[in-house]
Coordinates of C-alpha atoms in Angstrom, one line a residue:
M174 CA 81.1 126.2 155.1
S175 CA 79.2 124.7 158.0
P176 CA 75.5 125.3 158.4
L177 CA 74.4 127.8 160.9
D178 CA 73.0 126.4 164.2
P179 CA 70.2 128.7 165.3
Y180 CA 70.5 127.3 168.9
S181 CA 74.2 127.7 169.2
G182 CA 73.9 131.1 170.9
T183 CA 74.3 131.9 174.5
E184 CA 70.6 132.5 175.2
P185 CA 68.9 130.5 177.9
R186 CA 67.0 127.4 177.0
G187 CA 63.9 125.5 178.3
W188 CA 61.9 127.2 181.1
E189 CA 64.4 129.9 181.6
R190 CA 63.8 131.2 178.1
S191 CA 61.8 134.4 178.1
D192 CA 58.5 134.9 176.2
R193 CA 60.2 136.8 173.5
P194 CA 60.9 134.6 170.5
P195 CA 64.6 133.8 170.0
A196 CA 66.5 135.7 167.4
L197 CA 67.2 133.7 164.3
P198 CA 69.9 134.5 161.9
W199 CA 67.7 136.1 159.3
P200 CA 69.3 138.9 157.2
D201 CA 66.6 141.3 158.0
R202 CA 64.4 141.3 161.2
E203 CA 61.7 143.1 159.3
V204 CA 60.7 139.9 157.4
E205 CA 60.6 137.5 160.3
P206 CA 57.6 135.2 159.8
W207 CA 56.0 135.8 163.2
S208 CA 56.4 139.5 163.0
P209 CA 53.0 141.3 162.8
R210 CA 54.5 143.8 160.5
Q211 CA 55.8 142.5 157.2
S212 CA 57.4 144.8 154.8
G213 CA 59.7 144.6 151.9
A214 CA 59.3 144.2 148.2
D215 CA 59.3 140.4 148.3
L216 CA 56.2 140.2 150.6
S217 CA 54.1 142.9 149.0
A218 CA 52.3 140.4 146.8
V219 CA 51.2 138.1 149.6
P220 CA 47.4 138.5 150.3
Q221 CA 46.7 139.8 153.8
A222 CA 43.5 139.1 155.8
P223 CA 41.5 142.3 156.4
P224 CA 41.7 143.5 159.9
R225 CA 38.6 142.7 162.1
P226 CA 36.6 145.7 163.1
P227 CA 36.3 146.4 166.8
V228 CA 33.2 145.0 168.5
R229 CA 30.9 147.7 169.8
R230 CA 28.1 147.4 172.3
H231 CA 24.5 147.8 171.1
D232 CA 24.0 151.0 173.1
E233 CA 27.3 152.6 171.9
S234 CA 27.5 155.0 169.0
P235 CA 29.4 154.0 166.0
D236 CA 32.1 156.6 166.6
G237 CA 32.4 156.0 170.3
P238 CA 35.2 154.0 171.8
Y239 CA 34.8 150.4 172.9
D240 CA 35.1 149.8 176.6
P241 CA 36.2 146.2 177.3
P242 CA 34.5 144.6 180.2
V243 CA 36.2 145.1 183.5
A244 CA 37.3 142.0 185.4
G245 CA 35.3 141.6 188.6
R246 CA 32.5 143.9 187.6
P247 CA 29.0 142.3 187.8
F248 CA 27.1 141.7 184.6
A249 CA 24.5 144.4 184.3
D250 CA 21.1 144.0 182.8
D251 CA 21.8 146.6 180.1
D252 CA 24.8 144.5 179.0
A253 CA 22.6 141.6 177.8
P254 CA 22.0 141.4 174.0
T255 CA 18.2 141.4 174.5
S256 CA 18.0 144.3 176.9
Q257 CA 16.6 146.6 174.3
L258 CA 13.8 144.2 173.1
P259 CA 10.3 145.1 174.3
P260 CA 9.1 143.0 177.1
V261 CA 6.4 140.3 176.4
R262 CA 3.1 141.1 178.1
D263 CA 0.8 138.5 179.5
D264 CA -1.9 139.3 177.1
D265 CA 0.5 138.8 174.1
A266 CA 1.2 135.1 175.0
P267 CA -0.3 132.5 172.6
T268 CA -2.3 131.0 175.4
A269 CA -3.7 134.2 176.8
Q270 CA -7.1 133.6 175.2
L271 CA -7.6 130.1 176.5
T272 CA -10.0 129.6 179.3
P273 CA -8.3 128.9 182.6
V274 CA -8.7 125.4 184.0
R275 CA -10.6 125.4 187.2
A276 CA -9.7 123.1 190.1
D277 CA -13.1 121.4 190.0
T278 CA -12.8 120.5 186.3
V279 CA -9.4 118.6 186.7
P280 CA -10.1 115.0 185.7
T281 CA -9.4 112.4 188.3
P282 CA -6.9 109.8 187.3
P283 CA -8.5 106.4 186.6
F284 CA -6.3 104.6 189.1
S285 CA -5.3 104.9 192.7
P286 CA -1.8 106.1 193.4
A287 CA 0.6 103.6 194.9
G288 CA 1.7 104.1 198.4
D289 CA 0.2 105.7 201.5
D290 CA -1.5 109.1 201.4
A291 CA 1.3 110.5 203.6
D292 CA 3.8 110.1 200.8
L293 CA 1.8 112.4 198.5
P294 CA 3.0 116.0 198.1
E295 CA 1.1 118.8 199.8
A296 CA -0.2 120.2 196.4
D297 CA -2.2 117.0 195.9
A298 CA -3.8 117.1 199.3
D299 CA -6.8 119.2 198.0
L300 CA -7.5 116.9 195.0
P301 CA -10.5 114.6 195.4
E302 CA -9.6 111.0 196.2
P303 CA -9.8 108.8 193.0
P304 CA -12.1 105.8 193.1
P305 CA -10.4 102.5 193.9
G306 CA -9.6 100.2 191.1
R307 CA -9.4 100.7 187.3
R308 CA -12.4 101.3 185.2
P309 CA -13.3 98.6 182.7
P310 CA -12.5 99.5 179.1
G311 CA -15.3 101.2 177.3
R312 CA -17.2 102.5 180.4
R313 CA -17.5 106.2 180.9
R314 CA -17.1 107.8 184.3
A315 CA -20.4 108.5 186.0
S316 CA -21.4 112.0 187.2
A317 CA -24.5 113.9 188.1
E318 CA -25.2 114.7 184.4
R319 CA -24.2 111.3 183.1
P320 CA -25.3 108.2 185.1
A321 CA -23.3 105.1 185.0
T322 CA -23.6 102.9 182.0
G323 CA -25.5 99.7 182.9
Q324 CA -23.6 96.5 182.1
P325 CA -25.5 93.3 181.3
S326 CA -25.6 90.8 184.1
T327 CA -23.6 87.6 183.7
G328 CA -24.1 84.3 185.2
R329 CA -21.6 82.1 187.0
A330 CA -20.4 80.7 183.7
G331 CA -19.2 84.2 182.7
R332 CA -21.8 84.6 180.0
N333 CA -24.5 87.2 179.3
L334 CA -27.3 84.9 180.4
P335 CA -30.3 86.9 178.9
A336 CA -28.5 87.3 175.5
A337 CA -27.5 83.6 175.6
I338 CA -31.1 82.6 176.2
G339 CA -32.4 84.8 173.4
V340 CA -29.9 83.6 170.9
G341 CA -30.5 80.0 171.9
L342 CA -34.3 80.4 171.3
G343 CA -33.6 82.1 168.0
L344 CA -31.3 79.3 166.8
G345 CA -33.9 76.7 167.9
A346 CA -36.5 78.4 165.8
L347 CA -34.2 78.6 162.9
V348 CA -33.7 74.9 163.0
L349 CA -37.1 73.5 163.9
V350 CA -39.3 75.7 161.7
P351 CA -37.8 74.6 158.3
L352 CA -37.3 71.1 159.7
F353 CA -41.1 70.5 160.1
F354 CA -42.5 72.9 157.5
F355 CA -40.0 73.0 154.6
L356 CA -37.4 70.3 154.8
P357 CA -35.2 71.6 151.9
G358 CA -34.9 74.7 154.0
F359 CA -33.3 72.7 156.8
L360 CA -30.7 71.4 154.3
A361 CA -29.9 75.1 153.4
V362 CA -29.6 76.0 157.1
L363 CA -27.4 73.0 157.8
A364 CA -25.1 73.8 154.9
G365 CA -24.8 77.4 156.0
A366 CA -24.0 76.4 159.6
I367 CA -21.3 74.0 158.3
G368 CA -19.8 76.8 156.2
V369 CA -19.7 79.2 159.1
G370 CA -18.1 76.5 161.3
I371 CA -15.4 75.8 158.7
W372 CA -14.7 79.5 158.5
E373 CA -14.4 79.8 162.3
M374 CA -12.1 76.8 162.6
A375 CA -9.8 77.9 159.7
R376 CA -9.6 81.4 161.3
A377 CA -8.8 79.9 164.7
V378 CA -6.1 77.5 163.6
R379 CA -4.2 80.4 161.9
R380 CA -3.0 81.4 165.4
S381 CA -0.9 78.3 165.4
G382 CA 0.8 79.2 162.1
A383 CA -1.2 76.9 159.9
H384 CA -3.0 78.2 156.9
P385 CA -5.5 75.7 155.6
P386 CA -7.0 76.6 152.2
L387 CA -10.5 78.0 152.9
V388 CA -12.0 77.8 149.4
P389 CA -11.7 74.1 148.9
L390 CA -12.8 73.4 152.5
L391 CA -16.0 75.4 152.0
A392 CA -16.8 73.9 148.7
G393 CA -16.0 70.4 149.9
G394 CA -18.0 70.9 153.1
V395 CA -21.2 71.9 151.2
L396 CA -20.6 69.0 148.8
T397 CA -20.2 66.5 151.7
I398 CA -23.5 67.7 153.3
G399 CA -25.3 67.3 149.9
L400 CA -24.0 63.9 149.2
A401 CA -25.0 62.7 152.7
W402 CA -28.5 64.1 152.2
F403 CA -29.1 62.5 148.9
A404 CA -27.0 59.3 148.9
G405 CA -26.3 58.2 152.5
P406 CA -23.2 57.0 154.4
D407 CA -21.2 55.9 151.4
A408 CA -21.5 59.2 149.7
L409 CA -20.6 60.9 153.0
S410 CA -17.3 59.1 153.0
L411 CA -16.8 60.0 149.4
G412 CA -17.4 63.7 150.2
L413 CA -14.7 63.6 152.9
L414 CA -12.2 62.1 150.5
V415 CA -12.9 64.6 147.8
T416 CA -12.6 67.5 150.3
V417 CA -9.2 66.3 151.6
L418 CA -7.8 65.7 148.1
G419 CA -9.1 69.1 146.9
T420 CA -7.3 70.9 149.7
M421 CA -4.1 69.1 149.0
I422 CA -4.2 70.0 145.3
W423 CA -5.1 73.6 146.1
R424 CA -2.3 73.9 148.6
L425 CA 0.3 72.7 146.1
G426 CA 0.1 76.1 144.5
D427 CA 1.6 77.8 147.5
G428 CA 4.8 75.8 147.5
P429 CA 6.3 73.2 149.8
A430 CA 6.8 75.4 152.8
G431 CA 4.4 74.3 155.6
F432 CA 2.6 71.9 153.4
Q433 CA 2.3 69.1 155.9
R434 CA 1.2 71.5 158.7
D435 CA -1.5 73.1 156.5
I436 CA -2.9 69.8 155.2
T437 CA -3.1 68.4 158.7
A438 CA -5.1 71.3 159.9
A439 CA -7.4 71.1 156.8
T440 CA -8.0 67.4 157.4
L441 CA -8.9 68.0 161.0
I442 CA -11.4 70.7 159.9
A443 CA -12.9 68.5 157.2
V444 CA -13.4 65.6 159.6
Y445 CA -14.6 67.7 162.5
V446 CA -17.1 69.9 160.8
P447 CA -18.6 68.7 157.5
F448 CA -18.1 64.9 158.0
L449 CA -19.7 64.8 161.5
G450 CA -22.3 67.3 160.3
G451 CA -23.2 65.0 157.5
F452 CA -24.8 62.6 160.0
A453 CA -27.4 65.3 160.8
A454 CA -28.2 65.5 157.1
M455 CA -28.7 61.7 157.1
L456 CA -30.9 61.9 160.2
A457 CA -33.2 64.5 158.6
A458 CA -33.3 62.7 155.2
A459 CA -34.6 59.4 156.8
P460 CA -37.9 58.7 155.1
G461 CA -41.0 59.1 157.2
D462 CA -39.7 60.2 160.6
G463 CA -36.5 62.1 159.7
P464 CA -37.5 65.4 161.5
L465 CA -38.4 63.4 164.6
R466 CA -35.0 61.8 164.7
V467 CA -33.4 65.2 164.5
L468 CA -35.7 66.5 167.2
V469 CA -34.9 63.8 169.8
T470 CA -31.2 64.2 169.1
V471 CA -31.2 68.0 169.5
A472 CA -33.5 67.7 172.6
G473 CA -31.0 65.2 174.2
V474 CA -28.1 67.6 173.7
V475 CA -30.1 70.6 175.0
L476 CA -31.2 68.6 178.1
S477 CA -27.6 67.5 178.7
D478 CA -26.3 71.1 178.5
T479 CA -29.1 72.5 180.7
G480 CA -28.8 69.7 183.3
G481 CA -25.0 70.0 183.4
Y482 CA -25.2 73.8 183.9
A483 CA -27.7 73.6 186.6
A484 CA -26.0 70.9 188.6
G485 CA -22.5 72.3 188.1
A486 CA -23.5 75.9 189.1
N487 CA -25.2 74.7 192.3
F488 CA -23.3 71.6 193.4
G489 CA -20.1 71.5 191.4
K490 CA -17.0 70.9 193.7
H491 CA -14.9 68.3 192.0
P492 CA -13.3 69.3 188.7
M493 CA -13.7 66.9 185.9
A494 CA -10.9 68.0 183.6
P495 CA -9.2 71.0 185.2
R496 CA -6.4 71.3 182.6
I497 CA -8.9 71.3 179.7
S498 CA -12.1 72.9 181.0
P499 CA -11.8 74.1 184.6
K500 CA -15.5 74.9 185.0
K501 CA -16.7 71.4 184.3
S502 CA -17.3 69.2 187.3
W503 CA -18.3 65.6 188.0
E504 CA -21.5 66.9 189.6
G505 CA -22.3 68.8 186.4
F506 CA -21.6 65.7 184.3
A507 CA -24.0 63.7 186.5
G508 CA -26.6 66.3 186.0
S509 CA -26.1 66.2 182.3
V510 CA -26.5 62.4 182.1
V511 CA -29.6 62.3 184.4
A512 CA -31.4 65.1 182.6
A513 CA -30.7 63.6 179.1
A514 CA -31.7 60.1 180.2
V515 CA -35.0 61.2 181.7
G516 CA -35.9 63.5 178.9
S517 CA -34.9 61.1 176.1
A518 CA -36.7 58.2 177.7
L519 CA -39.9 60.2 177.7
L520 CA -39.5 61.5 174.2
I521 CA -38.6 58.3 172.5
W522 CA -41.4 56.4 174.2
L523 CA -43.9 59.1 173.1
L524 CA -42.6 59.6 169.5
F525 CA -41.4 56.1 168.5
D526 CA -43.2 53.8 170.9
V527 CA -39.9 52.4 172.2
A528 CA -39.5 51.1 175.8
P529 CA -38.4 53.9 178.2
W530 CA -35.2 52.1 179.2
W531 CA -34.0 52.1 175.6
G532 CA -34.7 55.8 175.5
A533 CA -32.8 56.3 178.7
L534 CA -29.8 54.4 177.2
F535 CA -30.1 56.7 174.1
G536 CA -30.1 59.8 176.4
V537 CA -27.0 58.6 178.3
A538 CA -25.1 57.9 175.1
V539 CA -26.0 61.2 173.6
S540 CA -25.1 63.1 176.8
V541 CA -21.7 61.4 177.0
A542 CA -21.0 62.2 173.4
A543 CA -22.0 65.8 173.8
V544 CA -19.7 66.2 176.9
L545 CA -16.8 64.6 175.0
G546 CA -17.5 67.0 172.0
D547 CA -17.4 70.0 174.4
L548 CA -14.2 68.8 176.0
A549 CA -12.6 68.2 172.5
E550 CA -13.3 71.8 171.4
S551 CA -12.2 73.1 174.7
M552 CA -8.9 71.3 174.3
I553 CA -8.5 72.7 170.7
K554 CA -9.2 76.2 171.9
R555 CA -6.8 75.9 174.9
D556 CA -4.1 74.7 172.5
L557 CA -4.8 77.6 170.2
G558 CA -5.0 80.1 173.1
V559 CA -8.5 81.4 172.3
K560 CA -11.6 81.6 174.6
D561 CA -14.2 81.5 171.8
M562 CA -14.0 80.5 168.2
S563 CA -15.5 83.9 167.3
S564 CA -17.8 86.6 168.6
L565 CA -20.6 85.9 166.2
L566 CA -23.3 85.0 168.7
P567 CA -23.8 87.2 171.8
G568 CA -23.6 85.2 175.0
H569 CA -22.4 82.1 173.1
G570 CA -19.2 83.1 171.3
G571 CA -19.0 81.5 167.9
L572 CA -21.3 79.1 166.2
M573 CA -18.8 76.3 166.7
D574 CA -19.2 76.9 170.5
R575 CA -22.8 75.7 170.0
L576 CA -22.1 73.0 167.4
D577 CA -19.3 71.3 169.4
S578 CA -21.7 69.1 171.4
I579 CA -24.1 68.4 168.5
L580 CA -21.3 67.4 166.1
F581 CA -20.3 64.5 168.4
A582 CA -23.9 63.6 169.3
V583 CA -25.4 63.2 165.8
P584 CA -23.2 60.2 164.8
T585 CA -24.1 58.5 168.1
A586 CA -27.8 59.2 167.7
Y587 CA -27.7 58.1 164.0
L588 CA -26.3 54.7 164.9
L589 CA -28.5 54.1 168.0
L590 CA -31.7 55.1 166.2
A591 CA -30.8 52.9 163.3
V592 CA -30.9 50.0 165.8
L593 CA -33.8 51.1 168.0
V594 CA -36.0 52.6 165.3
P595 CA -35.2 50.9 162.0
V596 CA -35.7 53.1 158.9
V597 CA -38.9 52.3 157.0
G598 CA -38.5 51.9 153.3

C-alpha cells in the first residue's frame, strides 16, 4: 500500500492558499495538533498550560469587563500606570532645604573662555568677566575680605633673592665658625655636607634608571673624608678605592640586571662628591694655617659667583654654553674672573705675604675651576631632566647646587697653595 501524500489533493498551493490550515488525513479532526481544542482519551493526560487571566486596567473593578484600547484614540493621562500616584510637591524634593545659589556667589572660572565674546550664549552675558590668564597653583583668589597672597620677589636668575642671601649667610656661618673656633667641628660639618650631597646625587640619578647602592656610598664617603683629614693624599685615594669596591660588592646581592649601569653611577658619585670633597679636608688639616687656606678658597669661589651674577645680569648678551646653561654668558664669565682675581690677590697678599700677581693667578684658576664645576653639574642635571638636585635650601635648590663650584675649586686651590704657600712642618 503506497503512503498517503498529504499534498496530493486539489487545494491551491503557494500564495493562493488560504489562511486556513490544510486538511491532513488524520482519522479524527478533533485531535489535530494545531487545534485549540484537544479532546479524546489519548490526550487527557497531557499537561495543559493554565489560561492567562485577562488584563485589567488599574481603575477597573475586578468584575468589570476589559475594554481593549481603541486604535486611533489618543493616550489619555488616566491611562498611564502612574496616574494614581500622588504628585511630588516642591517641598518634598531632597534638595528643597538647600540654600539657593545666588548669582553673585557663582565662582568665576579661573581661565578665560576661548573665542570672542560674541560667540558666548546670551545666558552668560550677565556673568562677570573672568580675569585674564590662569592663576598660579597654590594662590587663592583675592577679594575684599581676602587680599591677594604676596609672592616673594625673584631676581633675574629666577631665584628668591632674599631667601638665597639669608641661606648663603647661614651656610657661611656654619662653615667659618667651627673652622676658626673648633676645628673638629668643621670636620663634622664637612662629613655631613658630603653625606647630603651623596644622597642628592643618588636620588637624582634614579631618574635615568640607575640605582646606585646608597649605604656603601654614604659609609665610603665619610671614610674618605676621615682618611684625607688624618693621612693626606694617599689615604684619600685609598678611600676612593674602598668606596668603589664596597659598592660593587654590595650591588652583587641584587643580581646581574643593570649591574654595569648602577656601578657606573656609583663610581661617578664617589669621585664627584667624597673624593673632591676630601681636598677640602686636607686644606683644613694643614698645620698652622689650614683655616686660612680654606678661607681664601671659599672667598675666591664666592667672589667668582658674585662677580659673574652681577656682570651677567647687567651686561650678559653672548651665551657661553647655551645647550648646557643658557643663563651663563661670556660677560658673566669675565666678571667672575676679574672679581676672583682682584679679591684673591688682596687676600693672599694680606694673609700669606705672597706677591699680588700670584694671588691674582690663584683667583683666576679658582674662578675657572668654579665655572667648570657649575657647568659640569648643569650638564648632569640637564641630562637627568631636573632643575635642582633637591629643594633642601630655599632660594638655592639642593646642597649640591652650592657645592658644585666648590668641589672643583678645592683641588685647584690645594695644588696651587702647596706651591705658593708651602706647608710648614
